[in-house]
mmCIF file of C-alpha atoms and ligand atoms in Angstrom:
data_model
loop_
_atom_site.group_PDB
_atom_site.id
_atom_site.type_symbol
_atom_site.label_atom_id
_atom_site.label_comp_id
_atom_site.label_asym_id
_atom_site.label_seq_id
_atom_site.Cartn_x
_atom_site.Cartn_y
_atom_site.Cartn_z
ATOM 1 C CA MET A 233 -14.185 -17.783 -7.031
ATOM 2 C CA GLN A 234 -16.474 -18.717 -9.932
ATOM 3 C CA ILE A 235 -16.524 -16.865 -13.224
ATOM 4 C CA THR A 236 -19.283 -17.117 -15.821
ATOM 5 C CA TYR A 237 -19.180 -15.087 -19.006
ATOM 6 C CA ALA A 238 -20.512 -14.587 -22.500
ATOM 7 C CA THR A 239 -19.452 -12.401 -25.398
ATOM 8 C CA ARG A 240 -21.460 -11.723 -28.541
ATOM 9 C CA ALA A 241 -20.606 -9.701 -31.631
ATOM 10 C CA ALA A 242 -22.975 -7.125 -33.025
ATOM 11 C CA PRO A 243 -25.031 -9.027 -35.658
ATOM 12 C CA GLY A 244 -23.097 -9.567 -38.877
ATOM 13 C CA LEU A 245 -19.822 -8.037 -37.670
ATOM 14 C CA PRO A 246 -16.577 -9.420 -36.180
ATOM 15 C CA ASN A 247 -16.462 -9.313 -32.385
ATOM 16 C CA GLU A 248 -14.197 -6.468 -31.244
ATOM 17 C CA ASP A 249 -14.798 -7.434 -27.610
ATOM 18 C CA HIS A 250 -12.813 -10.197 -25.953
ATOM 19 C CA VAL A 251 -12.860 -11.938 -22.591
ATOM 20 C CA VAL A 252 -10.253 -14.079 -20.862
ATOM 21 C CA ALA A 253 -10.369 -15.672 -17.427
ATOM 22 C CA GLY A 254 -8.313 -17.867 -15.136
ATOM 23 C CA PRO A 255 -8.999 -19.511 -11.789
ATOM 24 C CA ASP A 256 -8.901 -16.180 -9.949
ATOM 25 C CA TRP A 257 -9.017 -13.415 -12.552
ATOM 26 C CA VAL A 258 -11.054 -12.166 -15.467
ATOM 27 C CA VAL A 259 -10.485 -9.496 -18.099
ATOM 28 C CA VAL A 260 -13.000 -7.858 -20.447
ATOM 29 C CA VAL A 261 -11.515 -6.008 -23.434
ATOM 30 C CA ASP A 262 -13.542 -3.764 -25.752
ATOM 31 C CA GLY A 263 -11.832 -2.552 -28.937
ATOM 32 C CA ALA A 264 -12.633 0.919 -30.241
ATOM 33 C CA THR A 265 -14.311 0.572 -33.639
ATOM 34 C CA ALA A 266 -12.206 2.300 -36.298
ATOM 35 C CA VAL A 267 -13.628 5.302 -38.117
ATOM 36 C CA PRO A 268 -14.207 4.090 -41.715
ATOM 37 C CA GLY A 269 -11.510 5.295 -44.094
ATOM 38 C CA LEU A 270 -9.303 6.790 -41.372
ATOM 39 C CA ASP A 271 -5.560 6.068 -41.687
ATOM 40 C CA THR A 272 -4.610 4.392 -38.405
ATOM 41 C CA GLY A 273 -1.037 3.561 -39.397
ATOM 42 C CA CYS A 274 -1.819 -0.079 -38.503
ATOM 43 C CA VAL A 275 -2.286 -2.918 -40.978
ATOM 44 C CA HIS A 276 -4.146 -5.013 -38.372
ATOM 45 C CA SER A 277 -7.759 -5.171 -37.348
ATOM 46 C CA VAL A 278 -9.214 -4.075 -34.031
ATOM 47 C CA VAL A 279 -9.900 -7.794 -33.434
ATOM 48 C CA TRP A 280 -6.156 -8.437 -33.763
ATOM 49 C CA LEU A 281 -5.415 -5.739 -31.185
ATOM 50 C CA VAL A 282 -7.901 -6.950 -28.566
ATOM 51 C CA ARG A 283 -6.774 -10.559 -28.972
ATOM 52 C CA ASN A 284 -3.123 -9.609 -28.571
ATOM 53 C CA LEU A 285 -3.828 -7.489 -25.497
ATOM 54 C CA ALA A 286 -6.023 -10.178 -23.956
ATOM 55 C CA GLY A 287 -3.494 -12.909 -24.709
ATOM 56 C CA ALA A 288 -0.577 -10.920 -23.278
ATOM 57 C CA LEU A 289 -2.595 -10.126 -20.150
ATOM 58 C CA ALA A 290 -3.618 -13.773 -19.719
ATOM 59 C CA VAL A 291 0.024 -14.875 -19.806
ATOM 60 C CA ARG A 292 1.051 -12.285 -17.216
ATOM 61 C CA LEU A 293 -1.927 -12.756 -14.895
ATOM 62 C CA THR A 294 -1.108 -16.481 -14.928
ATOM 63 C CA THR A 295 2.650 -16.266 -14.480
ATOM 64 C CA GLU A 296 2.931 -13.166 -12.261
ATOM 65 C CA PRO A 297 0.017 -13.545 -9.840
ATOM 66 C CA GLU A 298 1.429 -11.041 -7.334
ATOM 67 C CA ALA A 299 2.274 -8.221 -9.736
ATOM 68 C CA ASP A 300 0.568 -4.831 -9.666
ATOM 69 C CA LEU A 301 -2.259 -4.768 -12.211
ATOM 70 C CA ARG A 302 -0.978 -1.527 -13.742
ATOM 71 C CA GLU A 303 2.428 -3.077 -14.299
ATOM 72 C CA LEU A 304 0.831 -6.154 -15.867
ATOM 73 C CA LEU A 305 -1.189 -3.978 -18.211
ATOM 74 C CA ALA A 306 1.777 -1.788 -19.142
ATOM 75 C CA ALA A 307 3.780 -4.933 -19.957
ATOM 76 C CA ALA A 308 0.894 -6.365 -22.024
ATOM 77 C CA ILE A 309 0.579 -3.126 -24.020
ATOM 78 C CA LYS A 310 4.347 -3.164 -24.588
ATOM 79 C CA THR A 311 4.242 -6.785 -25.805
ATOM 80 C CA THR A 312 1.393 -5.903 -28.166
ATOM 81 C CA CYS A 313 3.327 -2.890 -29.470
ATOM 82 C CA GLU A 314 6.347 -5.101 -30.154
ATOM 83 C CA ALA A 315 4.144 -7.485 -32.133
ATOM 84 C CA HIS A 316 3.419 -4.825 -34.743
ATOM 85 C CA ALA A 317 6.098 -2.136 -34.400
ATOM 86 C CA GLY A 318 7.848 -3.575 -37.456
ATOM 87 C CA SER A 319 4.829 -3.319 -39.729
ATOM 88 C CA CYS A 320 2.851 -0.384 -38.339
ATOM 89 C CA ASP A 321 3.316 3.259 -37.367
ATOM 90 C CA LEU A 322 2.615 3.265 -33.638
ATOM 91 C CA THR A 323 3.111 7.022 -33.423
ATOM 92 C CA ASN A 324 -0.068 7.529 -35.457
ATOM 93 C CA PRO A 325 -2.542 9.170 -33.027
ATOM 94 C CA ASP A 326 -5.372 7.078 -34.512
ATOM 95 C CA SER A 327 -3.577 3.782 -33.814
ATOM 96 C CA PRO A 328 -6.112 1.101 -32.713
ATOM 97 C CA SER A 329 -7.041 1.062 -29.039
ATOM 98 C CA ALA A 330 -9.227 -0.689 -26.519
ATOM 99 C CA THR A 331 -10.860 -0.216 -23.146
ATOM 100 C CA LEU A 332 -10.526 -2.904 -20.538
ATOM 101 C CA THR A 333 -11.549 -3.941 -17.071
ATOM 102 C CA MET A 334 -9.932 -6.599 -14.938
ATOM 103 C CA LEU A 335 -10.643 -8.171 -11.584
ATOM 104 C CA ARG A 336 -8.289 -10.478 -9.697
ATOM 105 C CA ARG A 337 -8.219 -12.261 -6.393
ATOM 106 C CA ARG A 338 -4.842 -12.059 -4.690
ATOM 107 C CA GLY A 339 -4.940 -13.877 -1.367
ATOM 108 C CA ASP A 340 -7.489 -12.143 0.828
ATOM 109 C CA GLU A 341 -7.770 -9.138 -1.483
ATOM 110 C CA LEU A 342 -9.818 -8.516 -4.576
ATOM 111 C CA ASP A 343 -8.199 -5.923 -6.802
ATOM 112 C CA TRP A 344 -9.342 -4.322 -10.040
ATOM 113 C CA LEU A 345 -8.311 -2.040 -12.832
ATOM 114 C CA VAL A 346 -10.685 -0.073 -15.064
ATOM 115 C CA LEU A 347 -9.437 1.799 -18.148
ATOM 116 C CA ALA A 348 -12.023 3.733 -20.188
ATOM 117 C CA ASP A 349 -15.652 2.812 -20.530
ATOM 118 C CA SER A 350 -16.108 -0.830 -19.511
ATOM 119 C CA PRO A 351 -17.854 -0.620 -16.127
ATOM 120 C CA LEU A 352 -17.235 -2.797 -13.093
ATOM 121 C CA VAL A 353 -20.136 -3.334 -10.678
ATOM 122 C CA LEU A 354 -19.400 -4.621 -7.172
ATOM 123 C CA ASP A 355 -21.854 -5.897 -4.586
ATOM 124 C CA VAL A 356 -20.083 -4.941 -1.353
ATOM 125 C CA ASN A 357 -22.046 -6.454 1.522
ATOM 126 C CA GLY A 358 -25.272 -5.627 -0.291
ATOM 127 C CA ARG A 359 -24.265 -2.106 -1.340
ATOM 128 C CA ILE A 360 -23.713 -1.558 -5.075
ATOM 129 C CA GLU A 361 -20.504 0.210 -6.099
ATOM 130 C CA VAL A 362 -19.994 1.110 -9.749
ATOM 131 C CA ILE A 363 -16.450 1.722 -10.952
ATOM 132 C CA ILE A 364 -16.606 3.760 -14.142
ATOM 133 C CA ASP A 365 -13.849 5.643 -15.879
ATOM 134 C CA ASP A 366 -16.015 8.405 -17.328
ATOM 135 C CA ARG A 367 -13.234 10.594 -18.725
ATOM 136 C CA VAL A 368 -14.251 9.632 -22.263
ATOM 137 C CA ALA A 369 -17.793 10.878 -21.561
ATOM 138 C CA ARG A 370 -16.541 14.344 -20.531
ATOM 139 C CA LEU A 371 -14.734 15.475 -23.676
ATOM 140 C CA PRO A 372 -15.408 18.947 -25.035
ATOM 141 C CA GLY A 373 -16.208 17.476 -28.458
ATOM 142 C CA TYR A 374 -16.557 14.189 -30.339
ATOM 143 C CA THR A 375 -15.292 14.995 -33.811
ATOM 144 C CA VAL A 376 -12.473 12.759 -35.077
ATOM 145 C CA GLU A 377 -10.035 15.624 -34.397
ATOM 146 C CA ALA A 378 -11.306 16.292 -30.854
ATOM 147 C CA VAL A 379 -11.153 12.631 -29.859
ATOM 148 C CA ARG A 380 -7.693 12.265 -31.412
ATOM 149 C CA ALA A 381 -6.390 15.231 -29.393
ATOM 150 C CA ALA A 382 -7.855 13.858 -26.157
ATOM 151 C CA ARG A 383 -6.710 10.237 -26.536
ATOM 152 C CA ASN A 384 -3.951 9.332 -24.075
ATOM 153 C CA ASP A 385 -3.681 12.945 -22.984
ATOM 154 C CA PRO A 386 -3.707 14.142 -19.341
ATOM 155 C CA ASP A 387 -6.675 16.419 -20.105
ATOM 156 C CA GLY A 388 -8.520 13.762 -22.089
ATOM 157 C CA PHE A 389 -8.886 10.023 -21.623
ATOM 158 C CA TRP A 390 -6.625 6.986 -21.597
ATOM 159 C CA VAL A 391 -6.946 3.749 -23.552
ATOM 160 C CA ALA A 392 -4.875 0.611 -24.144
ATOM 161 C CA GLY A 393 -3.230 0.920 -27.543
ATOM 162 C CA ALA A 394 0.263 2.041 -28.432
ATOM 163 C CA CYS A 395 1.076 3.770 -25.121
ATOM 164 C CA PRO A 396 2.122 1.549 -22.141
ATOM 165 C CA GLU A 397 2.020 4.604 -19.842
ATOM 166 C CA ALA A 398 -1.785 4.612 -20.175
ATOM 167 C CA ALA A 399 -1.837 1.663 -17.740
ATOM 168 C CA TYR A 400 -0.777 3.975 -14.914
ATOM 169 C CA GLU A 401 -3.732 6.281 -15.602
ATOM 170 C CA ALA A 402 -6.305 3.522 -15.045
ATOM 171 C CA ILE A 403 -8.682 3.524 -12.084
ATOM 172 C CA THR A 404 -7.575 0.886 -9.581
ATOM 173 C CA GLY A 405 -8.786 -0.291 -6.221
ATOM 174 C CA ALA A 406 -8.963 -3.217 -3.822
ATOM 175 C CA LEU A 407 -11.271 -4.630 -1.164
ATOM 176 C CA PRO A 408 -11.090 -7.558 1.243
ATOM 177 C CA VAL A 409 -12.495 -10.488 -0.717
ATOM 178 C CA THR A 410 -14.794 -11.382 2.178
ATOM 179 C CA SER A 411 -16.678 -8.093 1.717
ATOM 180 C CA VAL A 412 -17.564 -8.684 -1.936
ATOM 181 C CA ARG A 413 -20.598 -10.880 -2.570
ATOM 182 C CA ARG A 414 -20.464 -10.741 -6.366
ATOM 183 C CA ALA A 415 -19.098 -8.634 -9.183
ATOM 184 C CA GLY A 416 -20.021 -7.912 -12.780
ATOM 185 C CA LEU A 417 -17.705 -6.796 -15.569
ATOM 186 C CA PHE A 418 -19.321 -5.328 -18.674
ATOM 187 C CA SER A 419 -18.245 -3.934 -21.996
ATOM 188 C CA ASP A 420 -20.337 -0.838 -22.659
ATOM 189 C CA GLY A 421 -22.323 -2.892 -25.179
ATOM 190 C CA ALA A 422 -23.493 -5.058 -22.257
ATOM 191 C CA SER A 423 -24.353 -2.116 -19.981
ATOM 192 C CA ARG A 424 -26.747 -0.508 -22.490
ATOM 193 C CA LEU A 425 -29.816 -1.604 -20.492
ATOM 194 C CA VAL A 426 -28.585 0.918 -17.892
ATOM 195 C CA GLU A 427 -26.558 3.532 -19.737
ATOM 196 C CA LEU A 428 -28.418 3.808 -23.039
ATOM 197 C CA PHE A 429 -31.936 2.465 -22.530
ATOM 198 C CA GLY A 430 -32.499 3.230 -18.840
ATOM 199 C CA LEU A 431 -34.409 -0.035 -18.403
ATOM 200 C CA LEU A 432 -32.389 -1.110 -15.347
ATOM 201 C CA ASP A 433 -30.256 0.531 -12.682
ATOM 202 C CA TRP A 434 -26.816 -0.891 -11.864
ATOM 203 C CA HIS A 435 -28.194 -3.072 -9.100
ATOM 204 C CA GLY A 436 -30.783 -4.405 -11.537
ATOM 205 C CA LEU A 437 -28.107 -5.110 -14.143
ATOM 206 C CA LEU A 438 -26.045 -7.118 -11.665
ATOM 207 C CA ASP A 439 -29.181 -8.976 -10.537
ATOM 208 C CA GLU A 440 -30.005 -9.777 -14.166
ATOM 209 C CA LEU A 441 -26.469 -11.044 -14.795
ATOM 210 C CA ASP A 442 -26.524 -13.091 -11.604
ATOM 211 C CA GLY A 443 -30.080 -14.392 -11.918
ATOM 212 C CA ALA A 444 -30.530 -14.933 -15.657
ATOM 213 C CA GLY A 445 -26.887 -15.281 -16.698
ATOM 214 C CA PRO A 446 -24.733 -13.448 -19.244
ATOM 215 C CA VAL A 447 -26.315 -15.017 -22.338
ATOM 216 C CA GLU A 448 -29.795 -13.911 -21.321
ATOM 217 C CA LEU A 449 -28.523 -10.438 -20.340
ATOM 218 C CA ILE A 450 -27.087 -9.979 -23.833
ATOM 219 C CA ARG A 451 -30.237 -11.391 -25.438
ATOM 220 C CA ARG A 452 -32.287 -8.834 -23.527
ATOM 221 C CA THR A 453 -29.909 -6.081 -24.655
ATOM 222 C CA ARG A 454 -30.349 -7.161 -28.288
ATOM 223 C CA ALA A 455 -34.134 -7.030 -27.834
ATOM 224 C CA ALA A 456 -33.880 -3.456 -26.489
ATOM 225 C CA GLU A 457 -31.645 -2.477 -29.420
ATOM 226 C CA GLN A 458 -34.120 -4.023 -31.858
ATOM 227 C CA ALA A 459 -37.015 -2.166 -30.220
ATOM 228 C CA ALA A 460 -35.099 1.131 -30.404
ATOM 229 C CA ILE A 461 -34.379 0.563 -34.103
ATOM 230 C CA GLU A 462 -38.035 -0.206 -34.808
ATOM 231 C CA ALA A 463 -39.043 2.936 -32.902
ATOM 232 C CA GLY A 464 -36.631 4.972 -35.036
ATOM 233 C CA ARG A 465 -34.608 6.061 -32.019
ATOM 234 C CA ASP A 466 -31.272 7.710 -32.693
ATOM 235 C CA LEU A 467 -28.618 5.739 -30.822
ATOM 236 C CA ARG A 468 -25.424 7.076 -29.344
ATOM 237 C CA ARG A 469 -22.416 7.037 -31.694
ATOM 238 C CA GLY A 470 -24.644 5.769 -34.489
ATOM 239 C CA LYS A 471 -24.268 2.144 -33.461
ATOM 240 C CA PRO A 472 -27.614 0.341 -33.522
ATOM 241 C CA TYR A 473 -26.010 -2.789 -32.055
ATOM 242 C CA ASP A 474 -22.766 -3.101 -30.127
ATOM 243 C CA ASP A 475 -20.549 -6.042 -29.260
ATOM 244 C CA ALA A 476 -21.516 -7.153 -25.773
ATOM 245 C CA THR A 477 -19.525 -8.948 -23.102
ATOM 246 C CA ALA A 478 -20.551 -9.659 -19.525
ATOM 247 C CA ALA A 479 -18.755 -11.623 -16.805
ATOM 248 C CA LEU A 480 -20.131 -12.572 -13.409
ATOM 249 C CA VAL A 481 -17.843 -13.319 -10.478
ATOM 250 C CA THR A 482 -19.221 -15.067 -7.386
ATOM 251 C CA PHE A 483 -17.622 -16.601 -4.316
ATOM 252 C CA GLU A 484 -18.142 -19.792 -2.364
ATOM 253 C CA ARG A 485 -18.833 -18.834 1.216
HETATM 254 ZN ZN1 ZN B 255 -0.682 -3.035 -36.518
#
């Protein structure tokens, strides 16, 4: 199993994405950008949160290679909570959070976990399967209050933040490793060529990642963002650029 990845911050800003990988696993984490001026109850940055989650997951994926991915994630969220429970109010509903996607080989199986909007694209014997947790795209409203009420709620969406139980609400699945030709993990900043600009379909995005590599995929995304800005296009959530992370997984056959 070979893993190739790149992560790039939005120009001029700290990178709130993170990526970690081992010999047979990879995790993409995408921190939710804080609303300016909002009291989150946390003295840390979103960068701090994603690095703690990614670090805790890396330790567990390395030391507990057989464990259920949901249990690994719940434990990583708990570890991260413990790292700032003394200084921060983790009951604050606006506490920092992140989406994440992970893929792991376990013997003859390839298993994955997707929580919130970082898509996983699988090439299964030539057929493209897209694993998306689209609960965050189906909220009745997107005001600060509406999103707060829906976060980590059974009728809303689930994210990795201050609530370990969210891990058990993630989308999970597994396939025989022999049936998967390649896989792509993307933060939503790296899937904009599909989801925001409509310049590629999912198959095309995976081909671009596989053929040109993650650095070129992100460069092309930046060019599309730049073109949209120059055209005066109004971008989703008011973000002209987004942090972008893409990881390609291939297999020696
Ligand atoms: Zn904190």
